[in-house]
Coordinates of C-alpha atoms in Angstrom, one line a residue:
Chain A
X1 CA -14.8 -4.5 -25.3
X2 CA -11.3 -3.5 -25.7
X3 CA -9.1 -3.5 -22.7
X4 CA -6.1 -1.6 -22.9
X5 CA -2.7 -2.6 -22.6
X6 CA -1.1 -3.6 -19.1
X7 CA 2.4 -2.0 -19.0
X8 CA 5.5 -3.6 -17.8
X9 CA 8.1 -1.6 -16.1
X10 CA 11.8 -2.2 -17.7
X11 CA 12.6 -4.1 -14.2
X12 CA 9.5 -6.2 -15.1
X13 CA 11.7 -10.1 -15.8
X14 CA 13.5 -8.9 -12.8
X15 CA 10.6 -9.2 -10.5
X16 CA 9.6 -12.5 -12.4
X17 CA 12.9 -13.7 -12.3
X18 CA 12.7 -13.4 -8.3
X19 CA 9.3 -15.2 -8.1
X20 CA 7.1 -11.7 -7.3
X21 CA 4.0 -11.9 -7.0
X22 CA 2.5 -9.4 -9.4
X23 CA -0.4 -7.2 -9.1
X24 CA -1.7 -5.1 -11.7
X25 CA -1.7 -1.5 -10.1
X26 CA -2.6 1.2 -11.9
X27 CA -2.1 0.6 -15.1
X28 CA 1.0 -1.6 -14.6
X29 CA 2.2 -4.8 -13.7
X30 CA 3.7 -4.5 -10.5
X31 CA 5.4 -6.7 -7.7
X32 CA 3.0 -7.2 -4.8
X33 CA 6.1 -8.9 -2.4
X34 CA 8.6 -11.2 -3.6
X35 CA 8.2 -13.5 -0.5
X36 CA 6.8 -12.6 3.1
X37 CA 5.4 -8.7 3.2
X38 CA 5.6 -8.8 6.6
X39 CA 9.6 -9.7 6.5
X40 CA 9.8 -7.2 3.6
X41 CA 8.1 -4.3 6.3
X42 CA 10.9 -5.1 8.5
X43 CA 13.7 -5.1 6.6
X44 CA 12.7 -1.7 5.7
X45 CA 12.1 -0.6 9.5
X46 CA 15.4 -2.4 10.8
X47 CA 17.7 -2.4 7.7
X48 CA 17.2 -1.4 3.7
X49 CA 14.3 -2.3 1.2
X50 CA 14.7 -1.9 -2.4
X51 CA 11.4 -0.8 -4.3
X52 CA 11.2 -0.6 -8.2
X53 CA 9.0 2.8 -8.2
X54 CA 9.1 2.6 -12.1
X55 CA 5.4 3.3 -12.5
X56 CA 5.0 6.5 -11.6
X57 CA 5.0 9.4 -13.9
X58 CA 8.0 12.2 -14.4
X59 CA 6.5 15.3 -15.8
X60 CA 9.5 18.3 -16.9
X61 CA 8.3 21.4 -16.6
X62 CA 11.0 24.0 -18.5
X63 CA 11.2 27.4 -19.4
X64 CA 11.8 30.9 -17.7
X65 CA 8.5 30.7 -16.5
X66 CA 8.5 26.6 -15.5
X67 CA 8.2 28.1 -11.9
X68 CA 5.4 31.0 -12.5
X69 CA 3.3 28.1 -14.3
X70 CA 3.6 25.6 -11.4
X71 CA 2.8 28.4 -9.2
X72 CA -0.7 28.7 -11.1
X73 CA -1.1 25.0 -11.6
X74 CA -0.1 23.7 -8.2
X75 CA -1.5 24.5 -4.4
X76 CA 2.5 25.0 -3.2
X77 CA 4.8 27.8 -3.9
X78 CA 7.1 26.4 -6.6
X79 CA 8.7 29.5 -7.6
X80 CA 10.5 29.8 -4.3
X81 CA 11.5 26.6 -4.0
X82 CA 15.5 26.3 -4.1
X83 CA 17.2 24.7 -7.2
X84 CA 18.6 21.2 -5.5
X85 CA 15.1 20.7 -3.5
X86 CA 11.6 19.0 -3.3
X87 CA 8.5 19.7 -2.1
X88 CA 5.5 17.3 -1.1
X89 CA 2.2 19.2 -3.3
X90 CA -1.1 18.6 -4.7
X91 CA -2.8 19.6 -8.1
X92 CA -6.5 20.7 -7.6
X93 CA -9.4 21.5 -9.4
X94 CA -11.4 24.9 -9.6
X95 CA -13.3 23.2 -6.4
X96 CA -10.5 22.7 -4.2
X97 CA -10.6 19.0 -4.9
X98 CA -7.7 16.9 -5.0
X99 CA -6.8 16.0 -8.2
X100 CA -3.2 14.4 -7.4
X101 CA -0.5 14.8 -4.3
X102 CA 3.2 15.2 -6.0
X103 CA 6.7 16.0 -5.2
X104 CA 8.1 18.7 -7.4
X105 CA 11.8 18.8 -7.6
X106 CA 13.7 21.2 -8.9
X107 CA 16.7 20.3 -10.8
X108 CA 17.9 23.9 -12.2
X109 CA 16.6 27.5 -12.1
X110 CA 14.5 26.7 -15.0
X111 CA 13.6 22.9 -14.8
X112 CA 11.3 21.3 -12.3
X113 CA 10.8 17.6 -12.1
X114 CA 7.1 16.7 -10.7
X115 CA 6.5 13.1 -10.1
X116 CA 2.7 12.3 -10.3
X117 CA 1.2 8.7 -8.9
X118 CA 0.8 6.1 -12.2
X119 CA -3.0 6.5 -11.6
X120 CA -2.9 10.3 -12.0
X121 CA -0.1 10.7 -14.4
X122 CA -1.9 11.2 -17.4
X123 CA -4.4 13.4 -15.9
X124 CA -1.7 15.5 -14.3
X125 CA -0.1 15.9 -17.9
X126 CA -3.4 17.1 -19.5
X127 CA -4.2 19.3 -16.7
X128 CA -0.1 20.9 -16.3
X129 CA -0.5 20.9 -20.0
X130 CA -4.0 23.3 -20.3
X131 CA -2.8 25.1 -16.9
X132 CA 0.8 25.9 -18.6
X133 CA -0.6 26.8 -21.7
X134 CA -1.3 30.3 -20.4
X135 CA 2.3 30.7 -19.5
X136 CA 4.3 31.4 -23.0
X137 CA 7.8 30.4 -21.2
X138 CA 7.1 27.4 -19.8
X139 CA 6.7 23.5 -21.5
X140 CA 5.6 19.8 -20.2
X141 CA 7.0 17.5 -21.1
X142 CA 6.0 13.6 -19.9
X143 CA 9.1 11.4 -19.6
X144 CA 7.6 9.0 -17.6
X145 CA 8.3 5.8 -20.0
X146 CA 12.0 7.7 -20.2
X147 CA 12.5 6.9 -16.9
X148 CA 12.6 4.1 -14.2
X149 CA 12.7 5.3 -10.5
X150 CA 14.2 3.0 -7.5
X151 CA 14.1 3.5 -3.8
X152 CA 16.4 2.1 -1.0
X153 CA 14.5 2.6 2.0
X154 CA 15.6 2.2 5.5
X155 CA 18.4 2.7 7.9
X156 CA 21.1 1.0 6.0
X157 CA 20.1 3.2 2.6
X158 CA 22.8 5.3 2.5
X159 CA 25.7 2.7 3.6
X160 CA 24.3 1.0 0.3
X161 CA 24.4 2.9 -1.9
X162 CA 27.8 5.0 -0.7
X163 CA 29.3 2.1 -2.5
X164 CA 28.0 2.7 -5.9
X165 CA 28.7 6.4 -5.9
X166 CA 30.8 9.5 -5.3
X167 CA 28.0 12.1 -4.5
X168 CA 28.0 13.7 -1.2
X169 CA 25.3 11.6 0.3
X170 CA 26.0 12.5 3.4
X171 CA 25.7 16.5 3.1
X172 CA 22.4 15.5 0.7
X173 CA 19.2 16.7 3.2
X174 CA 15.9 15.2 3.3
X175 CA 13.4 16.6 0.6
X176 CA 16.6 17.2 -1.9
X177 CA 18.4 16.1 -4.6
X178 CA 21.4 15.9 -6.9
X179 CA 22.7 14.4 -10.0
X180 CA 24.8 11.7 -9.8
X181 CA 26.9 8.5 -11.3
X182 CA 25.6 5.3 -9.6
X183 CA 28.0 2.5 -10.7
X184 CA 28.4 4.6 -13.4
X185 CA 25.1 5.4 -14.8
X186 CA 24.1 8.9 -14.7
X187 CA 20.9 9.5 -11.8
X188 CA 19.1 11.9 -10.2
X189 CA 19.2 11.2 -6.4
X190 CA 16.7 12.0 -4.4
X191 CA 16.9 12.1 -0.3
X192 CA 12.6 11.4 -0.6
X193 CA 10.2 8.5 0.1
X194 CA 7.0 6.9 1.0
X195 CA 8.2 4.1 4.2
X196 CA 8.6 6.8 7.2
X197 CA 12.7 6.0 6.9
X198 CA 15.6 7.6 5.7
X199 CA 15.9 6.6 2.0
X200 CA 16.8 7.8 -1.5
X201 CA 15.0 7.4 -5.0
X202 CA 16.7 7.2 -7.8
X203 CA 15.5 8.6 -11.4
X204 CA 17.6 6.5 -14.2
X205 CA 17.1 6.0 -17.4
X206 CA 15.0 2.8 -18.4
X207 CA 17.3 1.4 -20.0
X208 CA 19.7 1.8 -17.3
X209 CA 17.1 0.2 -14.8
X210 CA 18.2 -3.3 -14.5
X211 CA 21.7 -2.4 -14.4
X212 CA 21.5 0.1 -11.5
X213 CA 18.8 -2.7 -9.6
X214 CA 21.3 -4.9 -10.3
X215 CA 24.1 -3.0 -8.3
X216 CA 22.0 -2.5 -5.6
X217 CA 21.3 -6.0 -5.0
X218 CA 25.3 -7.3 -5.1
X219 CA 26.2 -4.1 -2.5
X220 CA 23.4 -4.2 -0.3
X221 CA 23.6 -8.1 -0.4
X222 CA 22.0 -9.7 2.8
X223 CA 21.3 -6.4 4.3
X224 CA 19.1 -5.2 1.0
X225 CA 15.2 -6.5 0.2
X226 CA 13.6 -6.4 -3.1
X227 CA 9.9 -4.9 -1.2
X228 CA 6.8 -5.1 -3.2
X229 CA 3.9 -2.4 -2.9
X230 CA 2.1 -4.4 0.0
X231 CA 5.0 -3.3 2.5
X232 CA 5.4 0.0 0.5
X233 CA 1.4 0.4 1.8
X234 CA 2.1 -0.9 5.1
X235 CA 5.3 1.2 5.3
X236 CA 3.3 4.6 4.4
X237 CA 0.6 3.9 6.3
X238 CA 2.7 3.3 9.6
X239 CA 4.4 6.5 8.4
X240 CA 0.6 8.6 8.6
X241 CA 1.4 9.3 4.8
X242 CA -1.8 9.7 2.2
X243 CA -2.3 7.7 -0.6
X244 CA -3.7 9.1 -3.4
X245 CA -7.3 7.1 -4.0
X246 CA -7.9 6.3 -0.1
X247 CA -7.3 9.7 2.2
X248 CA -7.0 12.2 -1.0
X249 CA -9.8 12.1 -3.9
X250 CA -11.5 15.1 -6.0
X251 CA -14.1 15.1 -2.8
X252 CA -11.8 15.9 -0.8
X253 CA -9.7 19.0 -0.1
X254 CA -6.5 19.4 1.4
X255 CA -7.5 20.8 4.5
X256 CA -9.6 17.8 5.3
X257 CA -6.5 15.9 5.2
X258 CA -5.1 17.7 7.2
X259 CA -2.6 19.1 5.0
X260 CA -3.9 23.2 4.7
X261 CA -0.1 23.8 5.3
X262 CA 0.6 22.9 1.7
X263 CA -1.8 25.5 0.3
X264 CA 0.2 28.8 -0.4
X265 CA -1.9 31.7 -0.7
X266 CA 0.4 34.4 -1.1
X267 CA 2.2 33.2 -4.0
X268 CA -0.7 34.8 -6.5
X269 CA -3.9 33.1 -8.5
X270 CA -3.9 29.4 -8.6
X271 CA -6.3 26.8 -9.6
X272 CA -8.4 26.4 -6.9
X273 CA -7.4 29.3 -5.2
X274 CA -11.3 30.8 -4.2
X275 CA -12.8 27.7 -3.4
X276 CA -9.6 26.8 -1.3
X277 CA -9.7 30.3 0.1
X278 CA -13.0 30.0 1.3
X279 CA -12.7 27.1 3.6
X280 CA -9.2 27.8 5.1
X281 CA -10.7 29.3 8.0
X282 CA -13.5 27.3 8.5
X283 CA -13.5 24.0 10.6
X284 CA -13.4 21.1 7.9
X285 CA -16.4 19.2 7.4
X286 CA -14.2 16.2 8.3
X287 CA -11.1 15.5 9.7
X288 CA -8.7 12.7 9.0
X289 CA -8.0 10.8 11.7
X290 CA -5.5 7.7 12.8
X291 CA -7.0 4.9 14.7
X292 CA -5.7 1.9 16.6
X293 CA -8.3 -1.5 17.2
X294 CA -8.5 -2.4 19.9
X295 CA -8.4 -6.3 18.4
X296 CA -7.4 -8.5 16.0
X297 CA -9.8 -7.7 13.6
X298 CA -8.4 -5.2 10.7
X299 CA -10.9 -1.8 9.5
X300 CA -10.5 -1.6 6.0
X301 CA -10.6 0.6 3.6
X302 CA -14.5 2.0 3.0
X303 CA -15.6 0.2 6.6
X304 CA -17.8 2.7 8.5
X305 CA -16.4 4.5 11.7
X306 CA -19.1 4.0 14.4
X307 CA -19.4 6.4 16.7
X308 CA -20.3 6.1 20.9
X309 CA -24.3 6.7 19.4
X310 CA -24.0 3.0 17.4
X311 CA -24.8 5.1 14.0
X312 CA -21.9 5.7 11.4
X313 CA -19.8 9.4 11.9
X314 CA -16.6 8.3 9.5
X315 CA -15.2 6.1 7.1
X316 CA -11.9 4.6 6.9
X317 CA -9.9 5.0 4.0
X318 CA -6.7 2.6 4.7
X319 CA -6.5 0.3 6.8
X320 CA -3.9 -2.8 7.6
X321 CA -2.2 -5.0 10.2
X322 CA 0.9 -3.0 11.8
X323 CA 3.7 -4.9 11.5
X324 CA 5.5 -2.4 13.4
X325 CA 2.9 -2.0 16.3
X326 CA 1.6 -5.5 16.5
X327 CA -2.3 -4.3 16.3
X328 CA -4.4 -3.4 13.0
X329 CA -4.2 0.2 12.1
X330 CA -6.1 2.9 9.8
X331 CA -6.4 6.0 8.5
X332 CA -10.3 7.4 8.5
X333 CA -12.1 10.5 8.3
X334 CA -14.6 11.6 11.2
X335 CA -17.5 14.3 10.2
X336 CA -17.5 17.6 12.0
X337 CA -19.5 17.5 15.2
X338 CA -17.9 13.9 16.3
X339 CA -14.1 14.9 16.0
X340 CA -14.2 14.8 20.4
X341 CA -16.0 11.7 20.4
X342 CA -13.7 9.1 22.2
X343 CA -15.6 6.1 22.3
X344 CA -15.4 4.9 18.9
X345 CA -15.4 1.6 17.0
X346 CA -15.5 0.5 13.1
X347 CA -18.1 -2.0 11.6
X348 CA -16.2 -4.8 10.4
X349 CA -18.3 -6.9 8.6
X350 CA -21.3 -5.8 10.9
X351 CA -19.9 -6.0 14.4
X352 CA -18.6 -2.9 15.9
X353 CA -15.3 -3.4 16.9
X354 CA -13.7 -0.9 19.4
X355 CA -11.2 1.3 18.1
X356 CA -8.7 4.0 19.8
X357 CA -8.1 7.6 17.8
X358 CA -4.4 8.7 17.9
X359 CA -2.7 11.2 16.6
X360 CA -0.5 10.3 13.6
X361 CA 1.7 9.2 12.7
X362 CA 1.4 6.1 14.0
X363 CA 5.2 5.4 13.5
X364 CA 8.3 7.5 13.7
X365 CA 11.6 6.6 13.4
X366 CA 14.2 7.8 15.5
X367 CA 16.6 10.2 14.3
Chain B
X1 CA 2.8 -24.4 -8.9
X2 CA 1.6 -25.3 -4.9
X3 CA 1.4 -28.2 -3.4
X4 CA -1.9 -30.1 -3.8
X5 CA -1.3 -33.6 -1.2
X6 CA -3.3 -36.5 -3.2
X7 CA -5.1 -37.9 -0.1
X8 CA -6.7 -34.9 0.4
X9 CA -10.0 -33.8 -0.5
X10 CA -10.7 -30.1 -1.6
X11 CA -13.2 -27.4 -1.7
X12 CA -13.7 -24.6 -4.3
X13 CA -13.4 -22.1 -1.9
X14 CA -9.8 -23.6 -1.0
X15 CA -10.2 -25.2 1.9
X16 CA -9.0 -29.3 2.6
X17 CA -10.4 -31.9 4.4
X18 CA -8.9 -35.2 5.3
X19 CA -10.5 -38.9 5.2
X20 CA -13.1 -39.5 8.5
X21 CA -10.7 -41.3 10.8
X22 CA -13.8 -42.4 13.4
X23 CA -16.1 -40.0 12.2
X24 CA -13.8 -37.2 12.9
X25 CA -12.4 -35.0 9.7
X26 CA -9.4 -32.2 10.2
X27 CA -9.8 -29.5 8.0
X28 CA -7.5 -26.4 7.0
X29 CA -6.8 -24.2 3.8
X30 CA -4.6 -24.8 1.0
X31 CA -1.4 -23.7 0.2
X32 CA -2.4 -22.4 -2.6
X33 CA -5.2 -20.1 -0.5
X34 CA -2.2 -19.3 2.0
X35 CA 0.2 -18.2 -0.7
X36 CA -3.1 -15.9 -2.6
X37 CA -4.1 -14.0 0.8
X38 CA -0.3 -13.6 1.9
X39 CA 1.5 -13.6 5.8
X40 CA -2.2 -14.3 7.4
X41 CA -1.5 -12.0 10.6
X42 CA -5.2 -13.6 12.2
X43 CA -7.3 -16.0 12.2
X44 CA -10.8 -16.8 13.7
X45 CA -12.2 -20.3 14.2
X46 CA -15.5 -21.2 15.8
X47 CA -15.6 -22.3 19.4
X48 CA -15.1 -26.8 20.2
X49 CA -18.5 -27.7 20.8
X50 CA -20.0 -25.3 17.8
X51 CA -21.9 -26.7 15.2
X52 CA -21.0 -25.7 11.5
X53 CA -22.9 -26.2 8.3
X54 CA -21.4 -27.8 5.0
X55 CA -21.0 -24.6 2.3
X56 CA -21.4 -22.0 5.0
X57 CA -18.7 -19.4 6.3
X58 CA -17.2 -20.5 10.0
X59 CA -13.9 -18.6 10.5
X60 CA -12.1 -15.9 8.9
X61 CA -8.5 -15.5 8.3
X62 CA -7.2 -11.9 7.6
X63 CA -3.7 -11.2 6.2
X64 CA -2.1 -7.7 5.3
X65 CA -4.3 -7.3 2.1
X66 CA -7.5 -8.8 2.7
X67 CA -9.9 -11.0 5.0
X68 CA -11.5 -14.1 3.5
X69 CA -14.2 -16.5 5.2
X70 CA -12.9 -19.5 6.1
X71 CA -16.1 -22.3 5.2
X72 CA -16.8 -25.6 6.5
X73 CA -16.4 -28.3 4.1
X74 CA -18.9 -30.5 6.1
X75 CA -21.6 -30.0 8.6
X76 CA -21.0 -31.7 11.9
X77 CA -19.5 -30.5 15.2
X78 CA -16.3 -29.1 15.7
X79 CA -14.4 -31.4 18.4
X80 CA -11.0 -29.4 18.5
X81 CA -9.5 -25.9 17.3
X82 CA -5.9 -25.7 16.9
X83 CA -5.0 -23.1 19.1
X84 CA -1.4 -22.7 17.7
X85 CA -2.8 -21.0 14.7
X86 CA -4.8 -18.9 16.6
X87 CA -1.8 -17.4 18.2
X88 CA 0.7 -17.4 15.8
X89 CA -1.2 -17.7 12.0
X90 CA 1.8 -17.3 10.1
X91 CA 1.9 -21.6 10.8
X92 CA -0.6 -21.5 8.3
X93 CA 1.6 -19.7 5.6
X94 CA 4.4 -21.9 6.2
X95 CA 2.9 -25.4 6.6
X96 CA -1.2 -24.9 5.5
X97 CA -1.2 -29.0 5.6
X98 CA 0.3 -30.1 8.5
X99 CA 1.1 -27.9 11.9
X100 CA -1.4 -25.3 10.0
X101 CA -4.5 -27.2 10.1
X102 CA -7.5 -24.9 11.8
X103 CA -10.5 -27.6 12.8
X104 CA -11.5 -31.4 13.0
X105 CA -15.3 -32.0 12.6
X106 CA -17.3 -35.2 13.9
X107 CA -19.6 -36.0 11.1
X108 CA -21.8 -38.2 9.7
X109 CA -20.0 -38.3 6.5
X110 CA -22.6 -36.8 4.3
X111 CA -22.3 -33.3 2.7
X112 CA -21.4 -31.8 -0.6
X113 CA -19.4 -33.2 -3.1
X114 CA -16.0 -32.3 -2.8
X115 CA -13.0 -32.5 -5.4
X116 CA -10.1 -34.7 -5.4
X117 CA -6.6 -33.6 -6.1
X118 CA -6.4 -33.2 -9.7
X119 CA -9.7 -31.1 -9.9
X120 CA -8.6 -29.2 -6.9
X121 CA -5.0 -28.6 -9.1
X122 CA -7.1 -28.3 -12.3
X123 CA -9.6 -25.3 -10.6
X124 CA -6.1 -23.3 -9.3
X125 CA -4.6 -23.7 -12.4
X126 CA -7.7 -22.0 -14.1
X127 CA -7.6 -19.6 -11.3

């Protein structure tokens, strides 16, 4: 059997140079933490966290009609999306089903920037591809081995990297973005991220990746991380945030994630647009839901949600110790019909540990 | 490469056991099972008194990624739980061999074969 390639990201001797421990994720071979994950959560909570992102995919979409085709493609309403902004949006199938969660950015009246998760990415390029394809102005274009992306997350992310460059950070909003030279490599910086803090992500080019990780490290010094994907997970989760694999799959829709603000209907046909239509008014067949044990014990992803009758009404789809809260958190999904049930609990490992529902996120950082 | 301590005797599923001093073994997991699962955030023993079985789970020690069963190395009867682990685990991330250790075990000395150092460093090396 042939197995194919595991990719490197250019930062790759970087994280081996710092003793990570790698993962393979997707695909790649990624940096699971460099040290504690639990330090690494904090850093990002209490001061700045430096994430190499370098794995996910950059798909252009061009052309006088770039936005008309997104429209078409994607559940959001691209075409009215400001040049200078981002929006958080899925791709779906002709059933509604989630086929990838995105941010599209748009960089200029005519070019939009969607970044798709490494899993997805080549799916996302077939599929923009075929969708596009009806569209004679608009072209997709995969970058992603063009570019690495890295994020400074946390409170002390913009003190950072105000000392590598002259764009107006400070005027930059959340959910936008704007070219830029950081220490003098050209970037697109985005005010966007996955932690639950104020952060930016940084689009270089790869070759350009060690360089810019490089600056970041000598002026963020003590008060800058290198974070690995197990606090990224922890971070997100914390933050109520989807991951694409655990709360959003082709069975599942956006309005079972709770996310039926995303899907634009008066933007014109879409993919997915009559299946999608059909259940917006309806109450979802399941509802995601956060969750709080009540002990030590951590539900995991694919553990079953027990319900006050002892027989199974959920599943839970991420799950980990809360670094933040002190207690072991999830993220689950609850069948219609036991959404008011308050007496719940998750099978770990076959006992039935007592679990409190809350309303997500389970973290928010003050402003 | 982790630490492997020579006087120590080891189990495949990365746990160590110390020489019987009068009948009484400690036992706790390896650094190299420590490092693998990451910051161990809990960790649950069985109760002084209990007996455990040689080869069978008796604990469990979840971290931020995954749980693992935590097995006894020997079967006897557990005659004291550290209860500094069980409320601060991260002991056992930064010292698995000393202040970490989770159990000592009165027992006959009989159970399973167990490997010495350099087949315990061999088997993690392999890993």
């Amino acid at each position: 059997m042939s197995v194919p390639d595991t990719k490197k990201t250019p930062l790759h001797e970087v994280h081996e140079g710092l003793g990570a421990t790698v993962t393979e994720f997707a695909g790649y071979r990624m940096p699971l933490r460099y040290g504690s994950e639990t330090a690494e959560h904090q850093a990002v909570r209490t001061s700045a966290g430096l994430f190499d992102l370098s794995h996910m995919g950059e798909i252009f979409v061009t052309g006088p009609q770039a936005g008309a085709a997104l429209d078409y493609s994607l559940i959001g309403h691209l075409s009215a999306l400001a040049v200078g902004r981002a929006r958080y949006t899925m791709i779906c199938d002709a059933d509604g089903g989630v086929l990838d969660d995105l941010i599209v950015y748009r960089l200029a009246a005519e070019t939009y920037l969607v970044v798709a998760n490494a899993a997805n990415a080549a799916t996302v390029r077939s599929e923009l591809t075929a969708r596009a394809g009806k569209f004679d102005g608009a072209t997709v274009d995969d970058r992603s081995d063009a570019y690495a992306l890295v994020a400074v997350q946390g409170p002390k992310a913009q003190g950072i990297l105000g000392k590598l460059t002259d764009a107006a950070l400070g005027d930059l909003k959340y959910y936008a973005i704007l070219p830029g030279a950081v220490s003098g490599v050209d970037a697109l910086i985005a005010r966007t991220g996955y932690t639950g803090e104020d952060g930016f992500e940084l689009f270089v080019s790869a070759g350009d990746a060690v360089a810019t990780w490089a600056a970041l490290t000598e002026a963020g010094g003590d008060d800058l991380r290198p974070c690995g994907l197990s606090s990224r997970d922890t971070l997100r989760l914390e933050a109520g945030m989807p991951l694409y694999g655990n709360e959003l799959t082709t069975e599942t829709t956006p309005f079972d994630a709770g996310l039926g603000r995303t899907v634009k209907f008066d933007k014109g046909d879409f993919v997915g647009r009559a299946a999608l239509a059909a259940i917006a008014d309806k109450a979802p067949e399941r509802t995601l839901v956060g969750l709080v044990a009540r002990g030590r014990r951590v539900p995991r992803h694919g553990y079953d949600i027990v319900g006050s009758d002892g027989t199974p009404c959920g599943v839970v789809t991420s799950g980990a110790p809360s670094p933040t809260l002190g207690k072991p958190i999830a993220m689950g999904y609850i069948h219609a019909g036991h959404t008011e049930d308050t007496d719940l609990a998750v099978d770990i490992r076959g006992k039935h540990e007592p679990v409190d529902k809350v309303a997500l996120p389970f973290y928010r950082r003050t402003p | 490469m982790s630490n492997v301590p020579e006087t120590l005797s080891y189990t495949e599923e990365h746990e160590w056991i110390t020489e019987p001093s009068d009948g009484v073994v400690t036992v706790g997991i390896t650094a190299y099972a420590a490092d693998a699962l990451g910051d161990i955030v809990y960790v649950s023993l069985p109760q002084e008194g209990a007996t455990v079985e040689a080869g069978e789970p008796c604990g469990e020690a979840e971290s931020t990624k995954s749980v693992s069963d935590i097995y006894a190395p020997v079967t006897g009867e557990v005659v004291a739980v550290n209860g500094a682990v069980e409320e601060d685990p991260a002991v056992i991330n930064t010292d698995p061999y000393g202040e970490g250790w989770l159990l000592k075990i009165r027992t006959d000395g009989d159970g399973p074969d167990l490997l010495d150092a350099p087949a315990y460093s061999k088997l993690i090396e392999e890993a």
